[in-house]
């Protein structure tokens, strides 16, 4: 990612990728969400060159660095805007496929010694069963960002609010776009407390959001175990992954 300026002086970002297919897909996803006003505008794409120019989001502070007190409300406004976008007919990606891919990819890491010592196959299979149960009972389906963690949400200023970048758009349960934010409460105010705050602010089913938190918790635990994360955070995530 390189900061630059468009010929008319508009601050922009040049994104380079050797994966032309991914770049084309990303352009399509950003275009679909464009009516929400909550994703960067695409200024130009040259798939052959592996380049895309995007509007620079300003001031661009990552959501994790914004005041914690107002973030749930802002997240709720972001979700309302994104989820109001009508899913295109025959959208090729759904949440089940997104979850299957994540469990397969991240599950390969269970063999690593530091992870195997804390997360066994039983925990992983339990998360998969919980995930399947939630997918089988989706009552409301929306177009999801699909990868809405704190690093993929930027401050667009008072008039615009939060802006989401790098979507992996899929169709599914609206709670999924809040689960990463909820799990970031581990080791701080606690996942259950944050879940209640976020569900209220976002107008989501708190029980389903907490259930999704238990599904994704072992994935978060793996990330922290790999990076030598704080033990209180890892402990809370593993407790969420348990059978109780």
C-alpha positions as a printed NumPy array, in Angstrom:
array([[  0.   ,   0.   ,   0.   ],
       [  1.487,   3.327,  -1.091],
       [  0.047,   6.767,  -0.415],
       [ -0.291,   8.914,  -3.531],
       [ -2.463,  11.596,  -5.14 ],
       [ -4.974,  11.333,  -7.969],
       [ -4.486,  13.86 , -10.798],
       [ -7.197,  16.116,  -9.349],
       [ -5.364,  16.212,  -6.025],
       [ -7.511,  13.631,  -4.239],
       [ -5.464,  11.782,  -1.573],
       [ -5.283,   8.153,  -2.646],
       [ -3.708,   4.8  ,  -1.891],
       [ -2.072,   2.548,  -4.463],
       [ -2.623,  -1.129,  -3.696],
       [ -0.4  ,  -3.636,  -5.486],
       [ -1.04 ,  -7.373,  -5.644],
       [  0.427, -10.19 ,  -7.75 ],
       [ -2.922, -11.994,  -7.426],
       [ -4.962, -10.541, -10.281],
       [ -8.026, -12.601,  -9.449],
       [ -8.046, -11.353,  -5.87 ],
       [ -7.681,  -7.758,  -7.042],
       [-10.626,  -8.121,  -9.431],
       [-12.752,  -9.73 ,  -6.71 ],
       [-11.858,  -6.964,  -4.261],
       [-12.904,  -4.333,  -6.762],
       [-16.248,  -6.062,  -7.204],
       [-16.827,  -6.284,  -3.455],
       [-15.982,  -2.615,  -2.895],
       [-18.282,  -1.646,  -5.763],
       [-21.168,  -3.596,  -4.247],
       [-20.721,  -1.875,  -0.873],
       [-20.135,   1.569,  -2.431],
       [-23.77 ,   2.779,  -1.954],
       [-23.269,   2.464,   1.824],
       [-20.601,   5.162,   1.768],
       [-18.688,   3.017,   4.273],
       [-15.947,   1.605,   2.026],
       [-13.17 ,   3.435,   0.145],
       [-14.063,   4.564,  -3.369],
       [-12.265,   2.711,  -6.162],
       [-10.588,   5.31 ,  -8.392],
       [ -8.917,   2.991, -10.901],
       [ -7.97 ,  -0.639, -11.463],
       [ -5.444,  -2.242, -13.788],
       [ -5.801,  -5.965, -13.155],
       [ -3.091,  -6.831, -15.683],
       [ -0.603,  -4.66 , -13.794],
       [ -1.907,  -5.915, -10.431],
       [ -2.731,  -2.379,  -9.292],
       [ -5.733,  -0.629,  -7.784],
       [ -6.052,   2.997,  -6.682],
       [ -8.385,   3.702,  -3.762],
       [ -9.552,   6.833,  -2.041],
       [ -7.475,   7.448,   1.082],
       [ -9.651,   7.276,   4.179],
       [ -8.973,  10.254,   6.434],
       [ -7.975,  10.638,   9.196],
       [ -7.654,   6.845,   8.843],
       [ -7.059,   5.931,  12.499],
       [ -7.606,   2.2  ,  13.072],
       [-10.709,   1.389,  15.104],
       [ -8.637,  -0.234,  17.835],
       [ -7.033,   3.138,  18.578],
       [-10.343,   5.028,  18.891],
       [-12.026,   5.798,  22.244],
       [-13.491,   2.563,  23.588],
       [-16.575,   4.229,  25.055],
       [-18.04 ,   5.285,  21.698],
       [-16.832,   2.394,  19.545],
       [-19.849,   0.047,  20.005],
       [-22.223,   2.779,  18.822],
       [-19.995,   3.556,  15.838],
       [-19.704,  -0.152,  15.025],
       [-23.488,  -0.407,  15.094],
       [-23.787,   2.468,  12.632],
       [-21.198,   0.832,  10.364],
       [-23.014,  -2.512,  10.392],
       [-26.372,  -0.848,   9.74 ],
       [-24.944,   0.864,   6.654],
       [-23.131,  -2.204,   5.301],
       [-25.952,  -4.645,   5.975],
       [-28.515,  -2.365,   4.332],
       [-26.855,  -3.092,   0.973],
       [-28.967,  -5.584,  -0.943],
       [-26.982,  -8.742,  -1.762],
       [-26.616,  -9.121,  -5.529],
       [-28.528, -12.022,  -7.018],
       [-26.556, -15.27 ,  -7.027],
       [-23.698, -13.841,  -4.957],
       [-21.088, -16.633,  -5.135],
       [-19.843, -16.602,  -1.525],
       [-21.731, -17.503,   1.627],
       [-20.811, -17.652,   5.294],
       [-20.704, -21.443,   5.35 ],
       [-17.98 , -21.456,   2.722],
       [-16.126, -18.69 ,   4.561],
       [-16.184, -20.699,   7.804],
       [-15.264, -23.99 ,   6.118],
       [-12.216, -22.326,   4.576],
       [-11.146, -20.782,   7.888],
       [-11.487, -24.022,   9.857],
       [ -9.511, -25.917,   7.221],
       [ -6.744, -23.318,   6.903],
       [ -6.317, -22.513,  10.602],
       [ -6.922, -26.109,  11.653],
       [ -3.654, -27.161,  10.007],
       [ -1.88 , -25.298,  12.799],
       [ -3.193, -27.628,  15.502],
       [ -0.118, -29.792,  14.95 ],
       [  2.244, -26.999,  16.057],
       [  3.621, -27.847,  19.537],
       [  2.684, -24.567,  21.24 ],
       [ -0.865, -24.838,  19.939],
       [ -1.283, -28.606,  20.394],
       [ -0.42 , -28.21 ,  24.075],
       [ -3.455, -25.967,  24.643],
       [ -6.002, -26.804,  21.923],
       [ -6.878, -30.405,  21.129],
       [ -8.941, -31.945,  18.301],
       [-11.968, -32.14 ,  20.601],
       [-12.004, -28.375,  21.082],
       [-11.676, -27.805,  17.351],
       [-14.456, -30.237,  16.444],
       [-16.709, -28.691,  19.088],
       [-16.213, -25.267,  17.465],
       [-17.099, -26.743,  14.062],
       [-20.29 , -28.293,  15.453],
       [-21.278, -25.005,  17.075],
       [-20.621, -23.232,  13.803],
       [-22.761, -25.69 ,  11.843],
       [-25.611, -25.26 ,  14.34 ],
       [-25.541, -21.481,  13.908],
       [-25.37 , -21.724,  10.114],
       [-28.302, -24.141,  10.107],
       [-30.447, -21.687,  12.086],
       [-29.768, -18.402,  10.277],
       [-33.063, -16.517,  10.322],
       [-31.734, -13.259,   8.864],
       [-29.219, -13.179,   6.039],
       [-27.379, -10.056,   4.877],
       [-24.369,  -9.156,   2.77 ],
       [-21.471,  -9.353,   5.224],
       [-18.105,  -7.653,   5.069],
       [-16.771, -11.04 ,   6.145],
       [-13.458,  -9.944,   7.716],
       [-14.447,  -7.049,   9.97 ],
       [-11.692,  -6.953,  12.575],
       [-10.392,  -3.797,  14.234],
       [ -7.504,  -3.457,  11.783],
       [ -9.906,  -3.428,   8.825],
       [-11.992,  -0.516,  10.145],
       [-10.763,   3.076,   9.864],
       [-12.014,   6.403,  11.141],
       [-13.507,   8.366,   8.245],
       [-14.092,  11.504,  10.297],
       [-17.175,  12.933,  12.059],
       [-19.293,  13.335,   8.923],
       [-18.639,   9.837,   7.588],
       [-18.013,   7.575,  10.559],
       [-16.192,   4.269,  10.413],
       [-15.059,   2.932,   7.038],
       [-14.379,  -0.737,   6.282],
       [-11.502,  -1.885,   4.084],
       [-10.497,  -5.219,   2.488],
       [-13.905,  -6.947,   2.452],
       [-14.318, -10.687,   1.963],
       [-17.987, -10.271,   1.175],
       [-20.3  , -13.203,   1.76 ],
       [-23.965, -13.724,   2.589],
       [-24.903, -14.805,   6.1  ],
       [-25.751, -14.079,   9.74 ],
       [-25.318, -10.36 ,  10.614],
       [-23.768, -11.3  ,  13.976],
       [-20.651, -12.507,  12.178],
       [-19.523,  -8.955,  11.37 ],
       [-19.455,  -8.098,  15.095],
       [-17.76 , -11.204,  16.487],
       [-14.122, -10.09 ,  16.075],
       [-14.857,  -6.841,  17.892],
       [-16.515,  -8.799,  20.71 ],
       [-13.583, -11.194,  21.083],
       [-11.175,  -8.278,  21.374],
       [-12.776,  -7.765,  24.792],
       [-10.932, -10.827,  26.115],
       [ -8.559,  -9.816,  28.871],
       [-10.107,  -6.339,  29.067],
       [-13.734,  -5.882,  30.138],
       [-14.381,  -9.515,  29.18 ],
       [-16.035, -11.06 ,  26.145],
       [-19.437, -11.538,  27.777],
       [-19.625,  -7.909,  28.923],
       [-18.495,  -6.586,  25.551],
       [-20.91 ,  -8.916,  23.785],
       [-23.824,  -7.374,  25.684],
       [-22.655,  -3.825,  24.86 ],
       [-22.078,  -4.588,  21.186],
       [-25.324,  -6.537,  20.723],
       [-27.294,  -3.648,  22.229],
       [-25.494,  -0.998,  20.172],
       [-25.746,  -3.005,  16.934],
       [-29.29 ,  -4.29 ,  17.398],
       [-28.133,  -7.909,  17.253],
       [-29.322, -11.063,  19.   ],
       [-27.013, -11.199,  22.027],
       [-27.313, -14.965,  22.467],
       [-26.345, -15.639,  18.853],
       [-23.507, -13.146,  19.006],
       [-22.134, -14.844,  22.119],
       [-22.528, -18.244,  20.437],
       [-20.508, -16.978,  17.458],
       [-17.889, -15.748,  19.909],
       [-17.503, -19.291,  21.225],
       [-17.095, -20.568,  17.651],
       [-14.348, -18.119,  16.716],
       [-12.599, -18.023,  20.127],
       [-10.215, -20.943,  19.407],
       [ -9.082, -19.218,  16.197],
       [ -8.251, -16.105,  18.209],
       [ -6.494, -18.268,  20.797],
       [ -4.301, -19.794,  18.085],
       [ -3.275, -16.325,  16.909],
       [ -2.329, -15.298,  20.452],
       [ -0.494, -18.558,  21.155],
       [  1.543, -18.034,  18.001],
       [  2.503, -14.503,  18.988],
       [  3.137, -15.071,  22.691],
       [ -0.034, -13.206,  23.619],
       [ -1.066, -12.341,  27.187],
       [ -2.081, -15.35 ,  29.263],
       [ -5.281, -13.706,  30.632],
       [ -6.468, -13.212,  27.052],
       [ -5.579, -16.768,  26.01 ],
       [ -7.177, -18.189,  29.154],
       [-10.458, -16.408,  28.547],
       [-10.538, -17.478,  24.901],
       [ -9.879, -21.108,  25.831],
       [-12.591, -20.966,  28.485],
       [-15.037, -19.782,  25.825],
       [-13.971, -22.728,  23.666],
       [-14.704, -25.247,  26.409],
       [-17.667, -27.618,  26.617],
       [-19.393, -25.784,  29.49 ]])
